[in-house]
Structures are given as C-alpha cells and as structure tokens.
PDB file of C-alpha atoms in Angstrom:
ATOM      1  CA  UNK A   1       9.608 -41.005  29.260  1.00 49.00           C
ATOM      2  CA  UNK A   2       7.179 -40.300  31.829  1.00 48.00           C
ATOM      3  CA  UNK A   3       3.487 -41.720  31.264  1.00 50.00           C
ATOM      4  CA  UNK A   4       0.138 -40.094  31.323  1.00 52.00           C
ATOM      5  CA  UNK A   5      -0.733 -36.346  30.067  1.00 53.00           C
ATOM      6  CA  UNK A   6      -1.301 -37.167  26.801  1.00 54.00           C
ATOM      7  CA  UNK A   7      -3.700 -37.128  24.216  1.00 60.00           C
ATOM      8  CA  UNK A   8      -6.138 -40.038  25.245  1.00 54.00           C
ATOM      9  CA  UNK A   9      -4.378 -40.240  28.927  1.00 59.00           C
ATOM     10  CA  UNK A  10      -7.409 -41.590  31.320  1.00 64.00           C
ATOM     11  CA  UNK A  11      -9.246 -42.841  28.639  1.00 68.00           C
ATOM     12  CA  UNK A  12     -11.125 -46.414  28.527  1.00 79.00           C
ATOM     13  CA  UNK A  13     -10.880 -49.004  25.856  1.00 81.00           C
ATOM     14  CA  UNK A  14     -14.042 -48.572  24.690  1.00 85.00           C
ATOM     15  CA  UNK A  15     -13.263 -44.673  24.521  1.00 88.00           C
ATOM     16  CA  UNK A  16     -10.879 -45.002  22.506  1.00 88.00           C
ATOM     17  CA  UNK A  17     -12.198 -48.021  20.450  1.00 87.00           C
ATOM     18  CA  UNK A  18     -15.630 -45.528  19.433  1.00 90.00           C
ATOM     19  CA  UNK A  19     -13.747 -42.479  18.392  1.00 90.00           C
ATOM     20  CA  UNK A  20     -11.648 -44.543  16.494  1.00 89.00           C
ATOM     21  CA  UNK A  21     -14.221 -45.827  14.424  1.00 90.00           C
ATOM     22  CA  UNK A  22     -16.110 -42.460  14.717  1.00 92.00           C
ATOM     23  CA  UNK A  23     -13.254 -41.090  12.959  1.00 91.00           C
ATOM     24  CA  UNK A  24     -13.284 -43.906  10.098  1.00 91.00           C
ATOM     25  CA  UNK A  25     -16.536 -43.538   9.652  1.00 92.00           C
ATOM     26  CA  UNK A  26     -15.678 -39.837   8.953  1.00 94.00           C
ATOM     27  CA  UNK A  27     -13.279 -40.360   7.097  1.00 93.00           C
ATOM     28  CA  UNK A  28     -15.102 -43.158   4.712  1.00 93.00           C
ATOM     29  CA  UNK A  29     -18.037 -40.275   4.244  1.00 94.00           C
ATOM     30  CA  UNK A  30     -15.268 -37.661   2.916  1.00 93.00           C
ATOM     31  CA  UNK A  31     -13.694 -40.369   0.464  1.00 92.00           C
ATOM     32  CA  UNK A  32     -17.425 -41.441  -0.828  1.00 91.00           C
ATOM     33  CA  UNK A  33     -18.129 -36.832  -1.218  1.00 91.00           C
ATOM     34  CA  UNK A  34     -15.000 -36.801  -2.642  1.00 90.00           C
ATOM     35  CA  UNK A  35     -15.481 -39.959  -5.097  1.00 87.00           C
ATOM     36  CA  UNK A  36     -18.371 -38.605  -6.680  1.00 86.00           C
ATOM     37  CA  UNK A  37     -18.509 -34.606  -6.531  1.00 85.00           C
ATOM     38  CA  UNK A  38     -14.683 -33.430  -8.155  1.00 81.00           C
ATOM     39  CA  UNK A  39     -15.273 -34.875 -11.575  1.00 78.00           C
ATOM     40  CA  UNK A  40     -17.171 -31.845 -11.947  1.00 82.00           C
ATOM     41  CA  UNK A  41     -14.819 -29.047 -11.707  1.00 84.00           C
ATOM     42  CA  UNK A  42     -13.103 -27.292 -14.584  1.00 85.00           C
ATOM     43  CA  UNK A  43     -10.587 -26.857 -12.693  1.00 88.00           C
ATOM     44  CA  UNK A  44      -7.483 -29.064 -13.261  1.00 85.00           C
ATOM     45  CA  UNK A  45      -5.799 -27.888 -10.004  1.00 88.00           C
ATOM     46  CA  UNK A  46      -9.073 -28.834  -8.046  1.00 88.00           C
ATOM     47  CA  UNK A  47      -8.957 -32.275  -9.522  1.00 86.00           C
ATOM     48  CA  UNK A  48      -5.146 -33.196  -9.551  1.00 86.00           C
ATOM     49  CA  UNK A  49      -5.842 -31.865  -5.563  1.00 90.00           C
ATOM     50  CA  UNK A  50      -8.656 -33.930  -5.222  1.00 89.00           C
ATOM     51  CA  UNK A  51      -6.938 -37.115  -6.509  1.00 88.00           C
ATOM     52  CA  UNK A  52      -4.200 -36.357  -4.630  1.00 90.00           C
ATOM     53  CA  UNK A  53      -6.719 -36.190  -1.486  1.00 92.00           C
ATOM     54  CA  UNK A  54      -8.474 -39.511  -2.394  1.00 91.00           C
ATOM     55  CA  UNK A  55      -4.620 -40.930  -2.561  1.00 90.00           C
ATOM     56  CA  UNK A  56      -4.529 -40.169   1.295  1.00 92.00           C
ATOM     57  CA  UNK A  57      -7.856 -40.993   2.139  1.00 92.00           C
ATOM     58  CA  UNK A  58      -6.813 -44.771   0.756  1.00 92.00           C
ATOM     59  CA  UNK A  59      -4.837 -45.387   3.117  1.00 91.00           C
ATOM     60  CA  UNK A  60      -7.060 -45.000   6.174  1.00 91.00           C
ATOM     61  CA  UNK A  61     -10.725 -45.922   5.232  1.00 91.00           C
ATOM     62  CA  UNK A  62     -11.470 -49.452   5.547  1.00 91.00           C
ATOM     63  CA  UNK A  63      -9.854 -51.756   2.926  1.00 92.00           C
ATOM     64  CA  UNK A  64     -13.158 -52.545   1.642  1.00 93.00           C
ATOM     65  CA  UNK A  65     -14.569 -49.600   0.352  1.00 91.00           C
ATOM     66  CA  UNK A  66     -10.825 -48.937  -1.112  1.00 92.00           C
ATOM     67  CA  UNK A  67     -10.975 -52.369  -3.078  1.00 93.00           C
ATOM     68  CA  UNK A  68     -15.066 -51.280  -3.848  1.00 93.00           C
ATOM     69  CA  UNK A  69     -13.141 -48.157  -5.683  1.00 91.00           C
ATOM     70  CA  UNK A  70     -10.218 -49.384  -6.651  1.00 92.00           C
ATOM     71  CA  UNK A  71     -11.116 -49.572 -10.461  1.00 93.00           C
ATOM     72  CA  UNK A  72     -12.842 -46.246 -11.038  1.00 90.00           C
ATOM     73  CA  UNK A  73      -9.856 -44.287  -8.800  1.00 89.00           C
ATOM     74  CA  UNK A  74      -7.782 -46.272 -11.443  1.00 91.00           C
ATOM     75  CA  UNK A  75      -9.462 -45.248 -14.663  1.00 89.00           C
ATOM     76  CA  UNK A  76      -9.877 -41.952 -12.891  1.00 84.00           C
ATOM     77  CA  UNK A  77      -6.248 -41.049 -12.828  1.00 84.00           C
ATOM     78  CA  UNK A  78      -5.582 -42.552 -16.316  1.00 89.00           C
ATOM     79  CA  UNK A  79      -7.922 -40.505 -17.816  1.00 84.00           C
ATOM     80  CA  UNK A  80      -6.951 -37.215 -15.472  1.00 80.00           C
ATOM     81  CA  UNK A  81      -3.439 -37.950 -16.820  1.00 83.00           C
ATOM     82  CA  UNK A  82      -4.419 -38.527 -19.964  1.00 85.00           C
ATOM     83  CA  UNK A  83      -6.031 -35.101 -20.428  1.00 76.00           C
ATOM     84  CA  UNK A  84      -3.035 -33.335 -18.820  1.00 69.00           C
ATOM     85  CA  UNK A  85      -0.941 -35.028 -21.422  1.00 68.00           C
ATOM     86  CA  UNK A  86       1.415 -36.750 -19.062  1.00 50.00           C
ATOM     87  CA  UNK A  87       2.249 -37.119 -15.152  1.00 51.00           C
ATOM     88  CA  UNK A  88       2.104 -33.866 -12.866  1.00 50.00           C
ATOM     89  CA  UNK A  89       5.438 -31.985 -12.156  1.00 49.00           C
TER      90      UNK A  89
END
C-alpha cells in the first residue's frame, strides 16, 4: 500500500506528539465531568449510559487517574446494579 495521503501525512513528531496529548488531556477532562455530574440524574438510562461511557473512557485516559478512580467507579457500579436489581440486559 502506497504511503502518504493520510490522516497525519506531512506531519512532524512533535505534531503529532501535542495533539496526542491534547487529545488525552481532553479526554481526562470528560472522564473527571463525567465522574462527578451523572450521579445526579433520575434517569436510569442516563446513568447505565454514563457508566457505560466512563467504561470507555478507562481505557484511554492516563492509567493514573483510572487507578485514582478505580474504587469509586467500583462501588459506583455495585451500587447502580444493586438498585436495578441485577446486571443490564
């Protein structure tokens, strides 16, 4: 396959190296909204959605602030399960 024409084609290092960690940094601030606004809806679709959001969002932000949540985005989904009276289906 041909090179060049991509997304990023051109692009320095360094380029790429700052909008990468733009983008985490991005990222990490919509994890930390989402961490502490959802808990407030009523609405149990909104919060299975936003756990299920927060799920995704683990597996990009930095491993730090994952492990920094780890425990309350544990209890979190207990007690979201808990209240639905089982897992999701």
């Amino acid at each position: 396959l041909g090179g060049g024409g991509g997304f990023g084609a051109g692009r320095s290092g360094m380029e790429e190296v700052d909008d990468s960690r733009r983008a985490q940094q991005a990222l990490s601030m919509a994890f930390a909204i989402l961490m502490s606004s959802w808990q407030s809806s009523k609405d149990m679709n909104v919060r299975i959605g936003a756990m299920e959001t927060l799920g995704h969002l683990c597996l990009v932000i930095p491993k730090d602030l994952f492990l920094t949540n780890a425990d309350a985005l544990l209890e979190l989904v207990v007690n979201l399960l808990t209240r639905q009276g089982g897992p999701a289906s």
